[in-house]
Amino acid sequence: MNENQNSKPLISLIIPTRERADTLLFAIKTALDQDSNSYEVIISDNFSQDNTKEIVQGFNDSRLVYINTGKRLSMCDNFEFALNHAKGEYTIFIGDDDAIMPHAIDKLQNTIKNKSDYSVFCWHKPIYLWPKGGQDASIWILPFNTRLYEVDLKKRAKFVISMGGTGCGLLPSIYHCAVKKSVLEKIKNQTGRVFHSTTPDIGTAFALPVFLDKALNVDYLVTITGQSPKSNSVTTYTKGDQLNTRKFLEEYKGYKIHKSLFPGIDPVANLMPDTILVAMDKFPKFYSGMKFNYNAMWSRLLKSSNDYNLGLTITKIIQKRKQINQYHNFNSIKFLFYCIFWKLPDLYRQLSHKTVELGPFAKKVPDNISDFVKQLAIYEKSRKIK
């Protein structure tokens, strides 16, 4: 482990962590399973009280850098702390239950050198569900139809805002994407810091289009998104797992959501729209001509509520329309239209019986993400040979 690397790496892979040593072990294994020495892996320990430091110290690799906040920080503050220690020309953030594909950093470095006119590189991401509560590991998304193409950042940002946040995952961000650090410095210079509100990935997704027109989506897998029982993602397993998110929210010490959002619902439901609206406020010149679609937002919150037990129903939302209108314009008819509109893609998938090809993972998925990416790399290679 090297805490003082002198040479400037091309990529800084940053893994913010807090008391998840059990999954961090495997994330580090995958991060170091690369041939290149021109990158660093930064473990930003948010004052963990478990054996996180010991896990990191167990690796003998000069590319590994361990830093500790010294006190408990909010998630965004830990991200900011970690970024301030990054030496790479490009940065990639992943979670401590995520993974890097074998030799994917090697491929990405070659792409960056050959496509140096791009400042952001993104890719499709499989989603791995860690074992939980007696349930075996499983795969949620396994994309194989990867291709090289440009992403119009400004066009996508405009679309997501017009749809009340729907599709925000299609926008590249600091999370599971490679972003040139000079662009992040521009964000910091204009707003005082890089990460605002409560969700750093969504925040940067709406900051990048302010400074850039295009990103490049590469035609291979680079990172894997993991969801474990300790995940603090809004899109996690069950209502009970939202306790992790609530715990993180408490560390923002009285954080108030955007003034245009209705506060009379589960705070978790407001995290995504709040982050988008804060980003729009941070860059008023760029976003002045765009209007956030609150009616479409409510239909998306309803879908999230159905998926993750946040307590919203169509009836409850319409009954609160007078209170909601005190914060932003709400139209019941438009809201119902979007509720129906977003059901159409689900209905199409059901009628067409489209399923994801899982190959060797249809029957058994490895119980840790490190073994999973190794098997996935072998399977991906066999598919290309065919």
Short mmCIF file of C-alpha atoms in Angstrom, two decimals:
data_model
loop_
_atom_site.label_atom_id
_atom_site.label_comp_id
_atom_site.label_asym_id
_atom_site.label_seq_id
_atom_site.Cartn_x
_atom_site.Cartn_y
_atom_site.Cartn_z
CA MET A 1 0.00 0.00 0.00
CA ASN A 2 1.39 3.37 -1.03
CA GLU A 3 0.16 6.56 0.58
CA ASN A 4 2.46 8.92 -1.32
CA GLN A 5 2.60 8.13 -5.00
CA ASN A 6 4.83 10.60 -6.84
CA SER A 7 3.99 9.89 -10.49
CA LYS A 8 0.76 11.25 -11.90
CA PRO A 9 -1.59 8.40 -12.89
CA LEU A 10 -3.94 8.62 -15.85
CA ILE A 11 -6.92 7.38 -13.80
CA SER A 12 -7.86 7.72 -10.15
CA LEU A 13 -10.34 5.01 -9.20
CA ILE A 14 -12.01 6.19 -6.00
CA ILE A 15 -13.94 3.94 -3.62
CA PRO A 16 -15.61 5.85 -0.77
CA THR A 17 -16.41 3.41 2.04
CA ARG A 18 -17.87 3.19 5.50
CA GLU A 19 -18.04 0.02 7.57
CA ARG A 20 -18.54 -2.36 4.66
CA ALA A 21 -15.28 -4.28 4.90
CA ASP A 22 -17.04 -7.49 3.88
CA THR A 23 -17.85 -6.23 0.38
CA LEU A 24 -14.93 -3.77 0.11
CA LEU A 25 -12.52 -6.70 0.12
CA PHE A 26 -13.94 -7.99 -3.16
CA ALA A 27 -14.25 -4.52 -4.72
CA ILE A 28 -10.52 -3.96 -4.14
CA LYS A 29 -9.67 -7.37 -5.58
CA THR A 30 -11.39 -6.47 -8.85
CA ALA A 31 -9.92 -2.97 -8.89
CA LEU A 32 -6.38 -4.37 -8.73
CA ASP A 33 -6.98 -7.10 -11.32
CA GLN A 34 -5.44 -4.94 -14.06
CA ASP A 35 -2.08 -4.97 -15.85
CA SER A 36 -1.51 -1.22 -15.90
CA ASN A 37 0.45 0.69 -13.27
CA SER A 38 -0.72 4.06 -14.57
CA TYR A 39 -3.70 4.33 -12.26
CA GLU A 40 -4.38 4.56 -8.55
CA VAL A 41 -7.09 3.05 -6.36
CA ILE A 42 -8.07 5.42 -3.55
CA ILE A 43 -9.96 3.98 -0.59
CA SER A 44 -11.60 6.91 1.19
CA ASP A 45 -12.55 5.56 4.61
CA ASN A 46 -15.33 7.60 6.22
CA PHE A 47 -14.12 6.98 9.79
CA SER A 48 -15.13 3.30 9.80
CA GLN A 49 -15.28 1.51 13.14
CA ASP A 50 -14.88 -1.99 11.69
CA ASN A 51 -11.80 -3.67 10.16
CA THR A 52 -11.80 -1.58 6.98
CA LYS A 53 -8.22 -0.33 7.43
CA GLU A 54 -6.96 -3.85 8.11
CA ILE A 55 -8.65 -5.12 4.94
CA VAL A 56 -6.91 -2.45 2.86
CA GLN A 57 -3.56 -3.06 4.56
CA GLY A 58 -3.86 -6.74 3.64
CA PHE A 59 -3.14 -5.85 0.00
CA ASN A 60 0.48 -5.33 -1.00
CA ASP A 61 0.07 -3.17 -4.09
CA SER A 62 1.69 0.20 -4.82
CA ARG A 63 -1.39 1.33 -6.74
CA LEU A 64 -3.51 1.27 -3.57
CA VAL A 65 -3.91 4.47 -1.54
CA TYR A 66 -5.67 4.55 1.84
CA ILE A 67 -7.04 7.80 3.31
CA ASN A 68 -9.25 8.35 6.35
CA THR A 69 -11.53 11.31 7.00
CA GLY A 70 -10.67 11.30 10.72
CA LYS A 71 -14.29 12.00 11.60
CA ARG A 72 -17.70 11.02 10.31
CA LEU A 73 -18.69 13.00 7.22
CA SER A 74 -21.80 13.11 5.06
CA MET A 75 -21.58 11.07 1.87
CA CYS A 76 -21.06 14.18 -0.30
CA ASP A 77 -18.34 15.46 2.03
CA ASN A 78 -16.55 12.10 1.84
CA PHE A 79 -16.73 12.25 -1.95
CA GLU A 80 -15.28 15.77 -1.85
CA PHE A 81 -12.56 14.66 0.58
CA ALA A 82 -11.61 11.75 -1.67
CA LEU A 83 -11.57 13.84 -4.84
CA ASN A 84 -9.17 16.32 -3.23
CA HIS A 85 -6.67 13.45 -2.84
CA ALA A 86 -6.96 12.19 -6.42
CA LYS A 87 -3.91 12.69 -8.65
CA GLY A 88 -5.26 11.21 -11.88
CA GLU A 89 -6.16 13.08 -15.04
CA TYR A 90 -9.49 11.21 -15.00
CA THR A 91 -11.53 10.06 -12.01
CA ILE A 92 -13.95 7.16 -11.57
CA PHE A 93 -16.05 6.70 -8.44
CA ILE A 94 -17.54 3.30 -7.59
CA GLY A 95 -19.19 1.94 -4.45
CA ASP A 96 -17.63 -0.43 -1.95
CA ASP A 97 -19.97 -3.21 -3.09
CA ASP A 98 -19.25 -2.62 -6.80
CA ALA A 99 -16.57 -4.08 -9.07
CA ILE A 100 -14.26 -3.49 -12.03
CA MET A 101 -14.16 -5.97 -14.89
CA PRO A 102 -10.84 -7.81 -15.32
CA HIS A 103 -8.40 -5.66 -17.35
CA ALA A 104 -11.12 -3.08 -18.03
CA ILE A 105 -8.92 -0.23 -16.76
CA ASP A 106 -6.29 -1.31 -19.29
CA LYS A 107 -8.85 -1.10 -22.12
CA LEU A 108 -10.20 2.22 -20.87
CA GLN A 109 -6.76 3.80 -20.71
CA ASN A 110 -6.17 2.90 -24.35
CA THR A 111 -9.56 4.36 -25.29
CA ILE A 112 -8.84 7.58 -23.42
CA LYS A 113 -5.48 7.96 -25.20
CA ASN A 114 -7.03 7.27 -28.61
CA LYS A 115 -10.11 9.44 -28.02
CA SER A 116 -8.46 12.27 -26.11
CA ASP A 117 -10.91 14.87 -27.40
CA TYR A 118 -13.55 13.50 -24.97
CA SER A 119 -13.62 14.49 -21.31
CA VAL A 120 -16.22 11.92 -20.18
CA PHE A 121 -16.34 8.19 -20.90
CA CYS A 122 -19.30 6.04 -19.90
CA TRP A 123 -20.52 2.46 -20.40
CA HIS A 124 -23.40 0.06 -19.81
CA LYS A 125 -23.41 -1.48 -16.33
CA PRO A 126 -24.66 -4.90 -15.21
CA ILE A 127 -26.32 -4.93 -11.78
CA TYR A 128 -25.25 -7.61 -9.32
CA LEU A 129 -27.42 -8.31 -6.26
CA TRP A 130 -25.39 -9.62 -3.35
CA PRO A 131 -26.79 -12.52 -1.27
CA LYS A 132 -29.28 -11.30 1.30
CA GLY A 133 -31.43 -12.86 3.99
CA GLY A 134 -30.89 -16.43 2.83
CA GLN A 135 -31.41 -15.51 -0.84
CA ASP A 136 -28.67 -16.37 -3.32
CA ALA A 137 -26.91 -13.74 -5.38
CA SER A 138 -28.68 -12.79 -8.60
CA ILE A 139 -28.41 -10.56 -11.66
CA TRP A 140 -30.83 -7.73 -12.29
CA ILE A 141 -29.40 -6.33 -15.53
CA LEU A 142 -26.84 -7.96 -17.81
CA PRO A 143 -26.27 -5.80 -20.91
CA PHE A 144 -24.31 -7.29 -23.79
CA ASN A 145 -25.39 -5.19 -26.75
CA THR A 146 -22.68 -2.63 -26.07
CA ARG A 147 -21.60 -0.27 -28.82
CA LEU A 148 -19.44 2.81 -29.28
CA TYR A 149 -21.48 6.00 -29.61
CA GLU A 150 -21.62 9.65 -28.60
CA VAL A 151 -23.89 10.85 -25.83
CA ASP A 152 -25.41 14.30 -26.29
CA LEU A 153 -25.22 15.55 -22.69
CA LYS A 154 -27.21 18.75 -23.14
CA LYS A 155 -30.00 16.99 -25.04
CA ARG A 156 -30.29 14.27 -22.41
CA ALA A 157 -30.30 16.74 -19.53
CA LYS A 158 -33.08 18.72 -21.20
CA PHE A 159 -35.12 15.55 -21.77
CA VAL A 160 -34.76 14.31 -18.18
CA ILE A 161 -35.83 17.66 -16.78
CA SER A 162 -38.83 17.76 -19.11
CA MET A 163 -39.78 14.30 -17.80
CA GLY A 164 -39.47 15.18 -14.12
CA GLY A 165 -36.31 13.18 -13.53
CA THR A 166 -37.25 10.05 -15.44
CA GLY A 167 -34.19 8.74 -17.26
CA CYS A 168 -31.65 10.48 -15.03
CA GLY A 169 -29.66 7.24 -14.96
CA LEU A 170 -28.97 7.74 -18.69
CA LEU A 171 -26.87 10.81 -17.93
CA PRO A 172 -23.16 10.17 -17.30
CA SER A 173 -21.95 11.31 -13.89
CA ILE A 174 -18.94 10.99 -11.62
CA TYR A 175 -20.23 7.55 -10.59
CA HIS A 176 -19.28 4.59 -12.82
CA CYS A 177 -17.93 6.95 -15.48
CA ALA A 178 -14.49 8.40 -16.20
CA VAL A 179 -14.53 12.19 -15.92
CA LYS A 180 -11.63 14.50 -16.62
CA LYS A 181 -10.59 16.19 -13.41
CA SER A 182 -10.19 19.57 -15.12
CA VAL A 183 -13.95 19.55 -15.77
CA LEU A 184 -14.64 18.85 -12.10
CA GLU A 185 -12.37 21.78 -11.23
CA LYS A 186 -14.57 24.02 -13.38
CA ILE A 187 -17.62 22.91 -11.38
CA LYS A 188 -15.77 23.63 -8.15
CA ASN A 189 -14.59 27.03 -9.31
CA GLN A 190 -18.13 28.09 -10.23
CA THR A 191 -20.05 26.66 -7.27
CA GLY A 192 -17.46 26.40 -4.47
CA ARG A 193 -17.30 22.59 -4.46
CA VAL A 194 -18.06 19.65 -6.76
CA PHE A 195 -20.71 17.77 -4.77
CA HIS A 196 -23.92 19.40 -3.55
CA SER A 197 -27.25 18.22 -2.05
CA THR A 198 -27.40 14.56 -0.93
CA THR A 199 -26.73 12.41 -4.00
CA PRO A 200 -23.33 13.15 -5.58
CA ASP A 201 -23.85 11.01 -8.68
CA ILE A 202 -27.08 12.72 -9.79
CA GLY A 203 -25.68 16.14 -8.93
CA THR A 204 -22.68 15.77 -11.21
CA ALA A 205 -24.88 14.26 -13.93
CA PHE A 206 -26.57 17.66 -14.23
CA ALA A 207 -23.39 19.67 -13.76
CA LEU A 208 -21.41 18.05 -16.59
CA PRO A 209 -23.76 19.23 -19.40
CA VAL A 210 -23.12 22.81 -18.31
CA PHE A 211 -19.49 22.50 -19.40
CA LEU A 212 -19.54 19.73 -22.02
CA ASP A 213 -21.52 18.84 -25.13
CA LYS A 214 -20.60 15.18 -25.63
CA ALA A 215 -19.49 12.04 -23.81
CA LEU A 216 -18.32 8.78 -25.34
CA ASN A 217 -20.03 5.49 -24.50
CA VAL A 218 -17.47 2.69 -24.92
CA ASP A 219 -18.31 -0.70 -26.44
CA TYR A 220 -17.23 -2.89 -23.51
CA LEU A 221 -18.06 -3.38 -19.85
CA VAL A 222 -15.92 -1.50 -17.33
CA THR A 223 -17.68 -1.48 -13.96
CA ILE A 224 -20.39 -3.54 -12.28
CA THR A 225 -22.99 -2.00 -10.00
CA GLY A 226 -23.46 -4.01 -6.82
CA GLN A 227 -26.40 -3.82 -4.45
CA SER A 228 -25.78 -5.31 -1.03
CA PRO A 229 -27.83 -5.41 2.19
CA LYS A 230 -25.91 -2.34 3.40
CA SER A 231 -26.47 -0.31 0.23
CA ASN A 232 -27.71 3.22 0.78
CA SER A 233 -29.12 3.54 -2.74
CA VAL A 234 -32.69 4.75 -3.04
CA THR A 235 -33.24 1.89 -5.46
CA THR A 236 -32.46 -0.84 -3.00
CA TYR A 237 -34.27 -3.93 -1.79
CA THR A 238 -37.12 -3.19 0.63
CA LYS A 239 -38.55 -0.60 2.98
CA GLY A 240 -36.36 -1.96 5.77
CA ASP A 241 -33.22 -1.39 3.73
CA GLN A 242 -34.11 2.29 3.45
CA LEU A 243 -32.85 2.55 7.03
CA ASN A 244 -29.36 2.75 5.52
CA THR A 245 -30.40 5.74 3.40
CA ARG A 246 -32.09 7.42 6.36
CA LYS A 247 -28.95 6.96 8.45
CA PHE A 248 -26.92 8.75 5.78
CA LEU A 249 -29.51 11.52 5.54
CA GLU A 250 -29.22 12.21 9.27
CA GLU A 251 -25.54 12.97 8.77
CA TYR A 252 -26.42 15.96 6.58
CA LYS A 253 -27.42 17.67 9.85
CA GLY A 254 -30.76 19.29 9.15
CA TYR A 255 -30.52 19.34 5.37
CA LYS A 256 -33.61 20.98 3.87
CA ILE A 257 -35.02 19.83 0.54
CA HIS A 258 -35.61 22.25 -2.31
CA LYS A 259 -38.23 24.88 -1.51
CA SER A 260 -40.39 23.88 -4.50
CA LEU A 261 -40.84 20.27 -3.33
CA PHE A 262 -43.72 19.05 -1.19
CA PRO A 263 -42.27 17.99 2.20
CA GLY A 264 -45.28 15.91 3.30
CA ILE A 265 -43.97 12.60 1.89
CA ASP A 266 -41.21 10.15 2.75
CA PRO A 267 -37.93 12.18 2.58
CA VAL A 268 -36.29 9.37 0.57
CA ALA A 269 -38.77 9.98 -2.27
CA ASN A 270 -37.60 13.58 -2.66
CA LEU A 271 -33.86 12.91 -2.91
CA MET A 272 -33.65 12.59 -6.70
CA PRO A 273 -35.80 15.61 -7.67
CA ASP A 274 -34.16 17.70 -4.94
CA THR A 275 -30.70 17.02 -6.36
CA ILE A 276 -31.79 17.93 -9.89
CA LEU A 277 -33.43 21.16 -8.74
CA VAL A 278 -30.39 22.14 -6.67
CA ALA A 279 -28.17 21.58 -9.72
CA MET A 280 -30.49 23.76 -11.80
CA ASP A 281 -30.20 26.51 -9.18
CA LYS A 282 -26.40 26.22 -9.14
CA PHE A 283 -26.25 26.83 -12.89
CA PRO A 284 -29.12 29.27 -13.54
CA LYS A 285 -27.77 30.59 -16.83
CA PHE A 286 -27.62 27.14 -18.42
CA TYR A 287 -30.95 25.86 -17.03
CA SER A 288 -32.93 29.11 -17.27
CA GLY A 289 -34.83 28.00 -20.37
CA MET A 290 -35.78 24.57 -19.00
CA LYS A 291 -38.83 23.80 -16.86
CA PHE A 292 -38.84 20.90 -14.44
CA ASN A 293 -41.95 18.75 -15.03
CA TYR A 294 -43.48 18.26 -11.57
CA ASN A 295 -46.46 16.27 -12.86
CA ALA A 296 -44.17 13.74 -14.52
CA MET A 297 -42.07 13.77 -11.35
CA TRP A 298 -45.05 12.62 -9.27
CA SER A 299 -45.72 9.72 -11.64
CA ARG A 300 -42.08 8.67 -11.28
CA LEU A 301 -42.28 8.96 -7.49
CA LEU A 302 -45.38 6.77 -7.60
CA LYS A 303 -43.51 4.09 -9.55
CA SER A 304 -40.60 4.29 -7.09
CA SER A 305 -43.05 4.00 -4.23
CA ASN A 306 -44.57 0.85 -5.73
CA ASP A 307 -41.11 -0.65 -6.21
CA TYR A 308 -39.63 0.34 -2.87
CA ASN A 309 -42.59 0.72 -0.49
CA LEU A 310 -42.43 4.49 0.05
CA GLY A 311 -46.13 4.78 0.88
CA LEU A 312 -47.45 6.75 -2.12
CA THR A 313 -50.61 5.90 -4.07
CA ILE A 314 -52.53 7.71 -6.82
CA THR A 315 -55.35 8.43 -4.39
CA LYS A 316 -53.07 9.83 -1.69
CA ILE A 317 -51.28 12.09 -4.16
CA ILE A 318 -54.50 13.50 -5.64
CA GLN A 319 -55.98 14.02 -2.17
CA LYS A 320 -52.97 16.17 -1.30
CA ARG A 321 -53.19 18.25 -4.48
CA LYS A 322 -54.10 21.48 -2.63
CA GLN A 323 -51.14 21.16 -0.28
CA ILE A 324 -48.84 20.23 -3.19
CA ASN A 325 -49.93 23.29 -5.15
CA GLN A 326 -48.59 25.47 -2.36
CA TYR A 327 -45.11 24.37 -3.45
CA HIS A 328 -45.43 23.85 -7.21
CA ASN A 329 -48.09 23.57 -9.90
CA PHE A 330 -49.79 20.19 -9.83
CA ASN A 331 -52.41 19.06 -12.34
CA SER A 332 -54.27 15.82 -11.56
CA ILE A 333 -55.11 15.11 -15.21
CA LYS A 334 -51.52 15.54 -16.38
CA PHE A 335 -50.31 13.45 -13.45
CA LEU A 336 -52.66 10.61 -14.42
CA PHE A 337 -51.56 10.89 -18.05
CA TYR A 338 -47.93 10.30 -17.07
CA CYS A 339 -48.94 7.42 -14.80
CA ILE A 340 -50.51 5.69 -17.80
CA PHE A 341 -47.71 6.76 -20.14
CA TRP A 342 -44.98 5.12 -18.05
CA LYS A 343 -46.91 1.84 -17.85
CA LEU A 344 -46.70 1.33 -21.61
CA PRO A 345 -43.03 0.21 -21.70
CA ASP A 346 -43.74 -2.32 -18.92
CA LEU A 347 -46.77 -3.62 -20.80
CA TYR A 348 -44.75 -3.96 -24.01
CA ARG A 349 -42.09 -6.02 -22.25
CA GLN A 350 -44.74 -8.30 -20.78
CA LEU A 351 -46.50 -8.81 -24.12
CA SER A 352 -43.30 -9.40 -26.05
CA HIS A 353 -41.98 -11.79 -23.37
CA LYS A 354 -38.53 -10.32 -23.75
CA THR A 355 -36.01 -11.76 -21.30
CA VAL A 356 -32.36 -11.09 -20.62
CA GLU A 357 -29.97 -13.84 -21.67
CA LEU A 358 -28.17 -14.86 -18.49
CA GLY A 359 -26.03 -17.66 -19.92
CA PRO A 360 -24.19 -19.52 -17.13
CA PHE A 361 -25.80 -17.22 -14.55
CA ALA A 362 -29.33 -18.42 -15.26
CA LYS A 363 -29.01 -21.18 -12.66
CA LYS A 364 -26.22 -20.04 -10.34
CA VAL A 365 -24.63 -16.68 -9.62
CA PRO A 366 -21.37 -16.52 -7.59
CA ASP A 367 -21.88 -15.34 -4.03
CA ASN A 368 -19.30 -12.54 -4.31
CA ILE A 369 -18.83 -9.90 -6.98
CA SER A 370 -15.14 -10.71 -7.56
CA ASP A 371 -15.87 -14.27 -8.73
CA PHE A 372 -18.84 -12.97 -10.69
CA VAL A 373 -16.80 -10.54 -12.83
CA LYS A 374 -14.21 -13.23 -13.57
CA GLN A 375 -16.91 -15.58 -14.85
CA LEU A 376 -18.64 -12.74 -16.68
CA ALA A 377 -15.41 -11.87 -18.50
CA ILE A 378 -15.03 -15.49 -19.66
CA TYR A 379 -18.65 -15.63 -20.79
CA GLU A 380 -18.41 -12.28 -22.58
CA LYS A 381 -15.32 -13.49 -24.46
CA SER A 382 -17.04 -16.73 -25.51
CA ARG A 383 -20.00 -14.76 -26.88
CA LYS A 384 -17.70 -12.58 -29.02
CA ILE A 385 -15.89 -15.63 -30.40
CA LYS A 386 -19.21 -17.10 -31.52
#
